Coordinates of C-alpha atoms and ligand atoms in Angstrom, one line a residue:
M1 CA 8.5 20.9 -2.6
D2 CA 11.3 21.1 0.0
I3 CA 12.9 17.9 1.5
D4 CA 14.3 18.8 4.9
T5 CA 17.8 17.6 5.0
T6 CA 18.6 19.0 8.4
H7 CA 17.1 15.9 10.4
P8 CA 17.2 12.4 9.9
V9 CA 14.0 11.1 8.4
L10 CA 12.6 7.4 10.3
V11 CA 11.2 5.0 7.3
T12 CA 9.8 1.9 8.7
G13 CA 9.3 -1.3 6.5
A14 CA 12.3 -0.4 4.4
T15 CA 12.6 -3.7 2.8
G16 CA 8.9 -3.0 1.5
Y17 CA 7.6 -2.4 -2.1
V18 CA 6.0 1.0 -1.5
A19 CA 9.0 2.0 1.1
G20 CA 11.7 1.6 -1.8
W21 CA 10.4 4.3 -3.4
I22 CA 10.3 6.6 -0.6
L23 CA 13.8 6.0 0.2
K24 CA 14.8 6.5 -3.3
G25 CA 12.9 10.0 -3.1
L26 CA 14.6 10.9 0.1
L27 CA 18.1 9.6 -0.7
D28 CA 18.2 11.4 -4.2
A29 CA 16.8 14.6 -2.4
G30 CA 20.4 14.2 -0.3
A31 CA 18.4 13.3 3.4
T32 CA 19.8 10.9 5.9
V33 CA 17.1 7.9 6.2
H34 CA 16.9 5.9 9.5
A35 CA 15.6 2.6 7.9
T36 CA 14.2 -0.1 10.0
V37 CA 14.2 -4.0 9.2
R38 CA 13.2 -7.1 11.0
D39 CA 16.5 -8.4 9.6
P40 CA 19.5 -5.9 9.2
G41 CA 21.5 -9.7 8.2
A42 CA 19.3 -10.3 5.0
T43 CA 21.9 -8.6 3.2
S44 CA 20.0 -9.5 -0.3
R45 CA 17.0 -8.0 0.6
L46 CA 18.6 -4.8 1.3
R47 CA 21.0 -4.6 -1.6
H48 CA 19.4 -2.4 -3.4
L49 CA 18.9 0.5 -0.8
V50 CA 22.5 0.5 -0.3
D51 CA 23.1 0.8 -4.0
M52 CA 20.7 4.1 -3.7
A53 CA 22.2 5.6 -1.0
D54 CA 26.0 4.8 -2.7
A55 CA 24.8 6.3 -6.1
G56 CA 22.8 9.6 -4.6
P57 CA 23.9 12.5 -2.0
G58 CA 22.0 10.9 0.8
T59 CA 23.0 8.6 4.0
L60 CA 21.4 5.4 4.7
R61 CA 21.5 3.7 8.4
F62 CA 19.7 0.4 9.1
F63 CA 18.2 -0.2 12.3
R64 CA 16.6 -3.7 13.9
A65 CA 13.0 -3.3 14.8
D66 CA 10.0 -5.4 14.7
L67 CA 6.0 -4.0 14.9
L68 CA 5.5 -6.6 17.9
E69 CA 8.2 -5.2 20.0
E70 CA 7.4 -2.3 22.0
G71 CA 10.2 0.0 22.5
S72 CA 12.2 -1.0 19.4
Y73 CA 11.7 2.1 17.2
A74 CA 13.2 4.5 20.1
E75 CA 17.0 4.3 18.8
P76 CA 16.0 4.7 15.4
M77 CA 13.2 7.8 16.0
A78 CA 15.7 9.8 18.2
G79 CA 16.7 13.0 16.4
C80 CA 14.1 12.6 13.6
R81 CA 11.5 15.5 13.0
V82 CA 9.6 13.1 10.0
V83 CA 8.8 9.7 11.0
L84 CA 7.3 7.6 7.8
H85 CA 5.7 4.5 9.1
T86 CA 4.8 2.2 6.3
A87 CA 5.8 -1.7 7.9
S88 CA 2.6 -3.1 7.8
P89 CA 1.9 -7.0 6.5
F90 CA 0.1 -6.9 2.9
K91 CA -0.9 -10.6 2.5
N92 CA -4.2 -11.8 1.5
D93 CA -3.0 -15.3 2.3
V94 CA -3.3 -16.0 6.0
K95 CA -4.3 -18.4 8.5
D96 CA -4.8 -16.6 11.9
P97 CA -5.5 -13.0 10.6
Q98 CA -5.6 -11.6 14.4
K99 CA -1.8 -12.6 14.6
E100 CA -0.6 -12.6 10.9
L101 CA -2.5 -9.2 10.1
V102 CA -4.4 -7.4 13.0
D103 CA -1.6 -7.5 16.0
P104 CA 1.1 -6.2 13.7
A105 CA -0.8 -3.6 12.0
V106 CA -2.5 -2.5 15.0
L107 CA 0.4 -3.0 18.1
G108 CA 3.0 -1.6 15.4
T109 CA 1.2 1.6 14.9
R110 CA 0.7 2.0 18.8
T111 CA 4.2 1.7 19.3
V112 CA 5.1 3.6 16.3
L113 CA 3.0 6.3 17.4
E114 CA 4.1 6.1 21.3
T115 CA 7.1 6.5 20.3
A116 CA 7.1 9.4 18.5
D117 CA 5.0 10.7 21.6
A118 CA 8.2 10.3 23.8
T119 CA 10.6 11.5 21.3
A120 CA 10.4 15.3 21.4
S121 CA 12.0 16.0 18.0
V122 CA 9.4 14.4 16.2
T123 CA 6.6 16.7 14.2
R124 CA 5.1 15.0 11.5
V125 CA 4.3 11.1 11.3
V126 CA 2.9 9.9 8.0
L127 CA 0.9 6.9 8.2
T128 CA 1.0 4.3 5.2
S129 CA -3.0 3.5 5.7
S130 CA -5.3 2.1 2.7
V131 CA -8.5 2.8 0.7
V132 CA -9.2 -0.1 2.2
A133 CA -9.7 2.0 5.5
I134 CA -12.2 3.9 3.9
Y135 CA -14.7 1.2 2.5
G136 CA -14.9 -2.8 2.9
D137 CA -16.9 -4.5 -0.1
V138 CA -17.0 -2.5 -3.3
A139 CA -20.6 -2.8 -2.9
D140 CA -20.2 -0.4 0.2
I141 CA -19.5 2.5 -2.5
A142 CA -22.9 3.0 -3.4
Q143 CA -23.7 4.4 0.2
A144 CA -21.0 7.1 0.1
P145 CA -22.1 10.2 -0.4
G146 CA -22.7 10.7 -4.2
G147 CA -21.8 7.3 -4.8
R148 CA -17.9 7.8 -4.4
L149 CA -15.5 7.3 -1.4
T150 CA -14.2 10.3 0.2
E151 CA -11.6 10.9 3.3
E152 CA -14.9 11.3 5.1
V153 CA -16.0 7.5 4.7
W154 CA -14.3 5.0 6.9
N155 CA -14.6 1.4 6.6
T156 CA -17.6 -0.4 8.5
T157 CA -18.2 -3.5 7.0
S158 CA -15.2 -5.8 7.5
S159 CA -14.0 -8.0 10.3
L160 CA -11.6 -10.9 11.3
D161 CA -13.9 -13.5 9.1
H162 CA -14.4 -11.1 6.2
Q163 CA -11.9 -8.9 4.2
P164 CA -9.4 -9.3 7.3
Y165 CA -6.5 -7.5 6.0
S166 CA -9.0 -4.7 5.2
Y167 CA -9.9 -4.6 8.8
S168 CA -6.1 -4.3 10.0
K169 CA -5.9 -1.3 8.0
T170 CA -9.2 0.1 9.3
V171 CA -8.4 -0.7 13.1
A172 CA -4.8 0.6 13.1
E173 CA -5.7 3.7 11.1
R174 CA -8.2 4.4 13.9
E175 CA -5.6 3.6 16.7
A176 CA -3.2 6.0 15.0
W177 CA -5.8 9.0 15.0
S178 CA -6.8 8.2 18.9
I179 CA -3.3 8.7 19.7
A180 CA -2.8 11.7 17.5
D181 CA -5.7 13.7 18.4
A182 CA -4.5 13.0 22.3
Q183 CA -1.6 15.4 21.5
D184 CA -1.2 18.9 19.6
R185 CA 3.1 18.7 19.5
W186 CA 3.1 16.4 16.0
R187 CA 0.7 16.0 13.4
L188 CA -0.1 12.6 11.8
V189 CA -0.8 12.6 7.7
A190 CA -2.6 9.5 6.3
V191 CA -2.1 8.5 2.8
N192 CA -4.8 6.3 1.9
P193 CA -3.4 4.4 -1.4
S194 CA -5.5 2.0 -3.8
L195 CA -3.9 -1.0 -5.0
V196 CA 0.1 -0.2 -5.7
I197 CA 1.2 -1.5 -8.7
G198 CA 4.3 -0.4 -10.8
P199 CA 7.7 -1.8 -10.7
A200 CA 9.5 -2.6 -7.6
A201 CA 12.7 -1.0 -6.4
G202 CA 14.4 -3.9 -5.5
P203 CA 14.2 -7.4 -6.2
Q204 CA 12.3 -10.4 -4.3
P205 CA 9.1 -8.3 -3.7
T206 CA 6.6 -9.7 -1.1
S207 CA 4.1 -7.3 -1.4
D208 CA 0.5 -9.1 -2.3
S209 CA 0.5 -6.2 -5.6
F210 CA 2.6 -8.8 -7.1
A211 CA 0.6 -12.0 -6.4
I212 CA -2.3 -10.3 -7.7
V213 CA -0.6 -8.8 -10.9
K214 CA 0.8 -12.5 -11.5
S215 CA -2.4 -14.3 -11.7
L216 CA -3.2 -11.8 -14.4
G217 CA -0.2 -13.3 -16.6
D218 CA 0.6 -16.8 -15.3
G219 CA -2.5 -18.6 -16.6
T220 CA -4.6 -18.5 -13.4
M221 CA -7.3 -16.1 -15.8
R222 CA -6.5 -17.8 -18.9
M223 CA -10.5 -18.6 -18.9
G224 CA -11.4 -15.0 -17.9
A225 CA -11.4 -12.4 -15.2
P226 CA -13.8 -11.1 -12.8
R227 CA -15.0 -7.2 -13.3
L228 CA -13.8 -6.8 -10.0
G229 CA -13.8 -3.1 -9.4
M230 CA -11.0 -1.8 -8.2
G231 CA -8.8 1.9 -8.1
V232 CA -4.9 1.4 -9.0
V233 CA -2.2 3.8 -8.5
D234 CA 1.6 3.5 -9.6
V235 CA 4.1 3.1 -6.7
R236 CA 6.0 6.2 -7.8
D237 CA 3.1 8.4 -7.3
V238 CA 2.2 6.6 -4.1
A239 CA 6.0 7.6 -3.0
Q240 CA 5.4 11.3 -4.0
A241 CA 2.4 11.6 -2.1
H242 CA 4.3 10.2 1.3
L243 CA 7.0 13.2 0.4
A244 CA 4.5 15.5 0.0
A245 CA 2.5 14.2 3.3
A246 CA 5.8 14.5 5.4
F247 CA 6.8 17.8 3.8
L248 CA 4.4 20.0 2.7
P249 CA 3.8 22.1 5.7
D250 CA -0.3 22.1 5.4
A251 CA -0.4 18.4 4.5
S252 CA -3.4 17.0 7.3
G253 CA -6.0 14.4 7.2
R254 CA -6.8 11.5 5.3
N255 CA -5.6 11.4 1.8
I256 CA -7.2 9.4 -1.0
V257 CA -4.2 8.4 -3.2
S258 CA -5.7 6.7 -6.4
G259 CA -4.7 7.5 -10.2
H260 CA -7.4 5.2 -12.1
E261 CA -10.7 3.4 -11.6
T262 CA -10.6 0.0 -13.1
T263 CA -11.5 -3.5 -13.0
I264 CA -9.2 -6.5 -12.7
L265 CA -10.0 -7.5 -16.2
E266 CA -9.5 -4.4 -17.7
L267 CA -6.1 -4.2 -16.0
G268 CA -5.7 -7.5 -17.9
Q269 CA -6.9 -6.5 -21.4
T270 CA -4.8 -3.5 -20.9
L271 CA -1.6 -5.8 -20.9
R272 CA -2.6 -7.5 -24.2
E273 CA -1.3 -5.1 -27.0
R274 CA 2.2 -5.4 -25.4
F275 CA 2.2 -8.7 -24.0
G276 CA -0.5 -10.8 -25.7
D277 CA 1.7 -13.1 -27.7
R278 CA 3.7 -13.5 -24.6
L279 CA 1.4 -14.3 -21.6
P280 CA -1.9 -16.2 -21.1
L281 CA -3.9 -13.0 -20.5
P282 CA -7.3 -13.0 -19.7
N283 CA -9.4 -11.7 -22.4
R284 CA -13.5 -12.0 -21.2
A285 CA -15.5 -11.3 -18.4
I286 CA -16.1 -14.5 -16.1
P287 CA -19.9 -14.3 -15.4
K288 CA -20.6 -13.3 -11.6
G289 CA -23.2 -16.4 -11.3
L290 CA -20.1 -19.0 -12.1
L291 CA -17.6 -17.4 -9.9
W292 CA -20.3 -17.6 -7.1
L293 CA -20.9 -20.9 -7.6
V294 CA -17.2 -21.8 -7.8
A295 CA -16.1 -19.4 -5.2
P296 CA -15.3 -21.8 -2.3
A297 CA -13.2 -24.0 -4.9
V298 CA -10.8 -21.3 -5.7
G299 CA -10.1 -20.1 -1.9
Q300 CA -12.9 -17.3 -2.0
T301 CA -15.7 -17.0 -0.1
R302 CA -19.4 -16.5 -2.0
R303 CA -20.0 -13.4 0.4
F304 CA -16.7 -11.9 -1.2
V305 CA -18.1 -12.5 -4.8
S306 CA -21.3 -11.4 -4.4
R307 CA -20.4 -7.8 -2.6
N308 CA -17.3 -7.0 -5.0
V309 CA -17.8 -8.1 -8.6
G310 CA -20.1 -6.3 -10.9
F311 CA -20.2 -3.1 -9.0
P312 CA -18.0 0.2 -10.1
W313 CA -15.7 1.2 -7.9
R314 CA -15.5 5.4 -7.3
A315 CA -13.3 7.5 -5.4
D316 CA -13.0 11.7 -5.3
T317 CA -9.1 12.0 -5.1
S318 CA -9.2 15.6 -5.5
K319 CA -7.9 16.3 -2.4
S320 CA -4.7 14.7 -3.5
R321 CA -4.4 16.4 -6.5
R322 CA -4.8 19.9 -4.5
E323 CA -3.2 19.4 -1.4
L324 CA -0.6 17.1 -1.9
G325 CA -0.1 18.5 -5.4
L326 CA 0.0 14.9 -7.3
T327 CA -0.6 14.3 -10.9
Y328 CA -1.0 10.7 -11.8
R329 CA 0.7 8.5 -14.4
P330 CA -1.2 6.6 -17.3
M331 CA -2.4 3.0 -15.8
K332 CA -0.9 1.8 -19.5
V333 CA 2.6 2.8 -18.7
T334 CA 2.4 1.6 -14.7
I335 CA 1.4 -2.3 -15.5
E336 CA 3.2 -2.1 -18.7
D337 CA 6.5 -1.2 -16.6
M338 CA 5.4 -3.6 -13.7
V339 CA 5.0 -6.6 -16.4
E340 CA 7.8 -6.3 -18.0
Q341 CA 10.0 -5.9 -14.8
M342 CA 8.2 -9.4 -13.4
L343 CA 9.0 -11.1 -17.2
E344 CA 12.6 -10.3 -16.8
A345 CA 12.6 -11.9 -13.1
G346 CA 10.8 -15.1 -14.6
A347 CA 7.8 -14.2 -12.0
F348 CA 4.9 -15.6 -14.1
A349 CA 6.0 -19.1 -13.8
K350 CA 3.2 -21.3 -12.5
A351 CA 4.2 -22.7 -9.0
Ligands
NAP401 P1 5.4 -5.0 1.0 O1 6.3 -4.8 0.5 O2 5.2 -6.6 1.8 O3 5.8 -4.1 2.7 C1 5.6 -4.3 3.9 C2 6.6 -4.1 5.1 O4 6.5 -4.0 6.3 C3 8.0 -4.7 4.8 O5 9.1 -4.2 4.9 C4 7.9 -5.9 6.2 O6 9.3 -6.1 6.6 C5 7.1 -4.8 6.8 N1 6.7 -5.5 7.6 C6 5.5 -6.9 7.8 N2 5.6 -7.3 9.4 C7 6.2 -6.5 10.2 C8 6.9 -6.5 11.5 N3 6.1 -7.6 12.2 N4 7.6 -5.9 11.9 C9 8.3 -5.1 11.2 N5 8.1 -4.9 10.0 C10 7.0 -6.0 9.4 O7 3.9 -4.5 1.0 P2 3.5 -2.7 0.4 O8 2.9 -3.3 -0.5 O9 4.8 -2.1 0.3 O10 3.1 -2.5 2.1 C11 3.7 -1.3 2.5 C12 2.5 -0.5 3.1 O11 1.4 0.3 2.1 C13 1.5 -1.6 4.1 O12 1.0 -0.5 5.4 C14 0.2 -1.7 3.7 O13 -0.5 -1.9 3.9 C15 0.0 -0.3 2.4 N6 -0.7 -0.5 1.0 C16 -0.3 -1.3 0.3 C17 -0.9 -1.1 -0.8 C18 -0.5 -2.4 -2.1 O14 -1.4 -2.1 -3.1 N7 0.2 -2.6 -1.8 C19 -2.1 -0.3 -1.0 C20 -2.6 0.5 0.2 C21 -1.5 0.3 1.1 P3 10.0 -7.5 6.3 O15 11.0 -7.3 5.0 O16 10.9 -7.3 7.7 O17 9.0 -8.6 6.0

């Protein structure tokens, strides 16, 4: 795949976990990257990106932009052909889901895509969506054609009250398609990753991926883990999917990007061989009935437990292999690389 280095490439949310590896791919290929961040003064959060640019042939320019500020993407987008819109909050511990998740996801997508409409040089926009824009609860997957998620399926069961992060990604992606379908100058390509894991490109990761993996090794799941079905994918493969979505001429539509079908329990068990003597990893399943009983006491809802624990997670990932040319790293390599890095950073200490 040829990365176009003749025009600058815009990446929104450059401090992010996923964005870090996208930037590395672009800079290593010699591209000029326009990187938007909320706080260009937070130099410790940008240092790894500056180092990447210094080490490779590419050029990096930072711009201040906020998803909630209309017009703030116009200057960084000027002259770009390709826009990679990754910025969107990924966190599950929120008090006001409308304000903390849905507003930045939807208003941000609208602002970035309307700016693309107004920027004559743009021909391709890649949206970092999610598989959670495809399904809400794991129990929903049984209703998908053949019992497997495909790019045709949409999440119809999440709301502000139930799985609000999933809801934010669903309404944001719907908004993106409605803006893209109203014009024909630029093409929208959506990347829909499952749970992203693997090492961070920089220090201080804020993505909820780290909170989820931390809970496997900090003693939270010492007594066991749920058979919570999920897909997982390596962050470096997700970055590659974005580059393919941006630069392959025929990339189109939605693209499920997921390497493995697993459960949170199996993910924890995968770590036992290498880290069993250093971390209090889960080694047995917590019965669903027990989880259901204790759910409110551990900050979960009974509806979440009923609709997600004990169901298989299945998705058809053939489009990503066929059209984006992806091959996926083994799950064991990915999770071991991530946990090794987290151990070195002291990330498993209980708060
Ligand atoms: P992350 O590291 O927390 O990155 C989120 C990024 O969004 C940060 O750069 C953050 O910037 C930016 N952001 C948040 N609110 C913003 C606002 N109001 N204005 C401007 N920027 C804002 O999380 P991530 O895991 O890399 O997620 C990146 C994308 O991947 C998101 O769209 C997420 O939904 C999607 N995704 C993630 C996963 C996963 O498992 N991690 C799976 C599927 C899809 P600041 O540094 O300024 O906070």
